[in-house]
Coordinates of C-alpha atoms in Angstrom, one line a residue:
M61 CA 51.4 -61.1 -79.9
L62 CA 50.3 -64.4 -81.2
L63 CA 52.2 -65.6 -84.3
I64 CA 49.0 -66.3 -86.2
D65 CA 47.8 -62.7 -85.5
L66 CA 51.1 -61.4 -87.0
Y67 CA 50.7 -63.7 -90.0
Q68 CA 47.2 -62.3 -90.6
A69 CA 48.4 -58.7 -90.1
V70 CA 51.2 -59.2 -92.7
E71 CA 48.8 -60.8 -95.2
K72 CA 46.4 -57.9 -94.7
A73 CA 49.2 -55.4 -95.4
I74 CA 50.3 -57.2 -98.5
H75 CA 46.6 -57.2 -99.7
D76 CA 46.4 -53.5 -98.9
M77 CA 49.4 -53.0 -101.2
G78 CA 47.3 -54.4 -104.1
I79 CA 49.1 -57.7 -104.1
H80 CA 47.4 -61.1 -103.6
P81 CA 49.1 -62.6 -100.5
E82 CA 48.7 -66.2 -101.8
E83 CA 50.9 -65.2 -104.7
T84 CA 53.7 -64.2 -102.4
R85 CA 53.6 -67.0 -99.8
G86 CA 56.8 -69.0 -99.3
E87 CA 57.3 -72.7 -98.7
E88 CA 56.8 -72.2 -95.0
A89 CA 54.3 -70.3 -92.9
G90 CA 55.5 -66.8 -92.2
Q91 CA 57.5 -66.4 -95.4
W92 CA 56.5 -64.1 -98.3
L93 CA 58.4 -63.0 -101.4
M94 CA 57.6 -59.9 -103.4
L95 CA 59.5 -58.7 -106.4
R96 CA 60.2 -55.1 -107.6
E97 CA 61.9 -55.0 -111.0
G98 CA 63.6 -58.3 -110.4
M99 CA 64.8 -57.3 -106.9
P100 CA 63.7 -59.8 -104.2
I101 CA 61.9 -58.5 -101.1
Y102 CA 61.6 -61.1 -98.4
L103 CA 59.1 -60.8 -95.6
D104 CA 59.4 -63.1 -92.6
A105 CA 57.4 -63.5 -89.4
W106 CA 58.5 -65.9 -86.7
E107 CA 58.6 -66.6 -83.0
D108 CA 62.0 -66.6 -81.3
P109 CA 62.4 -69.6 -79.1
D110 CA 65.1 -68.0 -76.9
S111 CA 66.1 -64.6 -75.9
N112 CA 69.6 -63.3 -76.7
P113 CA 71.5 -60.3 -75.2
W114 CA 70.5 -58.1 -78.2
N115 CA 66.7 -58.5 -77.8
Y116 CA 66.2 -59.3 -74.1
F117 CA 64.4 -56.1 -73.3
V118 CA 61.3 -57.0 -75.5
F119 CA 61.5 -60.8 -75.4
E120 CA 59.4 -61.3 -72.3
K121 CA 56.6 -59.1 -73.7
D122 CA 56.7 -60.5 -77.3
K123 CA 58.6 -63.3 -78.8
T124 CA 57.4 -62.6 -82.3
V125 CA 59.5 -60.9 -84.9
F126 CA 58.7 -59.3 -88.3
Q127 CA 61.5 -58.7 -90.8
I128 CA 61.9 -57.4 -94.3
S129 CA 65.1 -58.2 -96.1
V130 CA 66.1 -56.8 -99.5
P131 CA 69.3 -58.3 -100.8
F132 CA 70.5 -56.0 -103.5
C133 CA 74.2 -56.6 -104.3
Y134 CA 77.1 -58.9 -103.8
A135 CA 79.9 -57.4 -101.8
P136 CA 83.0 -56.6 -103.9
T137 CA 86.0 -58.8 -103.7
L138 CA 88.3 -55.8 -104.0
K139 CA 88.0 -53.0 -101.5
R140 CA 85.4 -55.0 -99.5
D141 CA 86.4 -53.3 -96.2
E142 CA 86.0 -49.9 -97.7
F143 CA 82.6 -50.8 -99.1
L144 CA 81.4 -52.2 -95.8
Q145 CA 82.6 -49.1 -94.0
E146 CA 80.7 -47.0 -96.4
M147 CA 77.5 -49.0 -95.6
L148 CA 78.0 -48.4 -91.9
V149 CA 78.4 -44.7 -92.4
V150 CA 75.3 -44.5 -94.6
N151 CA 73.3 -46.4 -92.0
L152 CA 73.2 -43.3 -89.9
N153 CA 71.0 -41.6 -92.6
L154 CA 68.5 -44.4 -93.2
M155 CA 64.9 -44.4 -92.1
Y156 CA 63.1 -47.7 -91.7
G157 CA 66.2 -49.9 -92.3
K158 CA 69.8 -50.7 -92.1
F159 CA 72.4 -52.2 -94.2
T160 CA 73.7 -55.7 -93.3
Y161 CA 76.2 -58.1 -94.8
N162 CA 75.8 -61.9 -95.0
E163 CA 79.4 -63.2 -95.3
K164 CA 78.3 -66.8 -96.1
D165 CA 76.5 -65.7 -99.3
N166 CA 78.6 -62.5 -99.8
V167 CA 75.4 -60.5 -100.0
T168 CA 74.7 -57.0 -98.9
A169 CA 71.0 -56.3 -97.9
L170 CA 68.8 -53.8 -96.4
V171 CA 66.8 -55.0 -93.4
Y172 CA 63.9 -53.8 -91.4
R173 CA 63.1 -55.7 -88.2
V174 CA 60.6 -55.0 -85.4
P175 CA 58.9 -57.0 -82.6
G176 CA 55.7 -58.5 -83.9
M177 CA 53.6 -56.2 -81.6
S178 CA 55.2 -53.2 -83.3
F179 CA 54.2 -54.3 -86.8
Q180 CA 51.7 -51.9 -88.4
S181 CA 50.0 -53.0 -91.6
S182 CA 49.6 -49.4 -92.7
D183 CA 53.4 -48.9 -92.7
L184 CA 54.3 -51.9 -95.0
Q185 CA 54.1 -49.9 -98.2
T186 CA 56.3 -47.1 -96.9
V187 CA 58.9 -49.4 -95.4
V188 CA 59.1 -51.5 -98.6
D189 CA 59.3 -48.3 -100.8
S190 CA 62.1 -47.0 -98.5
L191 CA 64.2 -50.1 -98.5
C192 CA 63.9 -50.4 -102.3
Y193 CA 64.8 -46.8 -102.8
Y194 CA 67.9 -47.2 -100.6
A195 CA 68.9 -50.4 -102.4
E196 CA 68.6 -48.7 -105.8
M197 CA 70.4 -45.6 -104.6
A198 CA 73.3 -47.5 -103.0
Y199 CA 73.7 -49.7 -106.0
H200 CA 73.8 -46.9 -108.5
V201 CA 75.9 -44.5 -106.5
L202 CA 78.5 -47.2 -105.6
K203 CA 78.4 -49.7 -108.5
D204 CA 81.3 -48.2 -110.5
E205 CA 83.6 -47.4 -107.5
F206 CA 83.2 -50.9 -106.1
N207 CA 82.3 -52.9 -109.3
L208 CA 79.1 -54.1 -107.7
K209 CA 76.9 -56.9 -109.1
R210 CA 73.1 -57.0 -108.5
V211 CA 71.2 -59.7 -106.7
L212 CA 68.1 -60.5 -108.8
A213 CA 65.4 -63.0 -108.1
E214 CA 65.7 -66.3 -110.0
S215 CA 63.0 -66.8 -112.6

């Protein structure tokens, strides 16, 4: 898939959600930011310059990637290992996403990633709704046990 075609498909999907794509565009091409009740939803489309062992099987067919990332809470300082183990266990049950942890920023997020050729405009609303549902559920179910703090978009 050509990267420009992926950009256009993403913008069409955003438009079909009833959102003006120009209001969501990031500083660089292929970046969009949507908000849901203060929770950031990052959409990114790019072309990988190099294959890696984790994506070699699709790289020759399509170097483009589409990803949604919903950072929703900071990992706890106490019981971090137990919290991260819980996220791995819960991953088994998720549709359209997976939990991930960014150690540098100490942020837990939900991520959806597909090769660009697999992106379907008609699926964007469902995927975003799913990721936001899981983010809300995980936060509310685990916030007291792990003393979680929300990640909210800066105003």
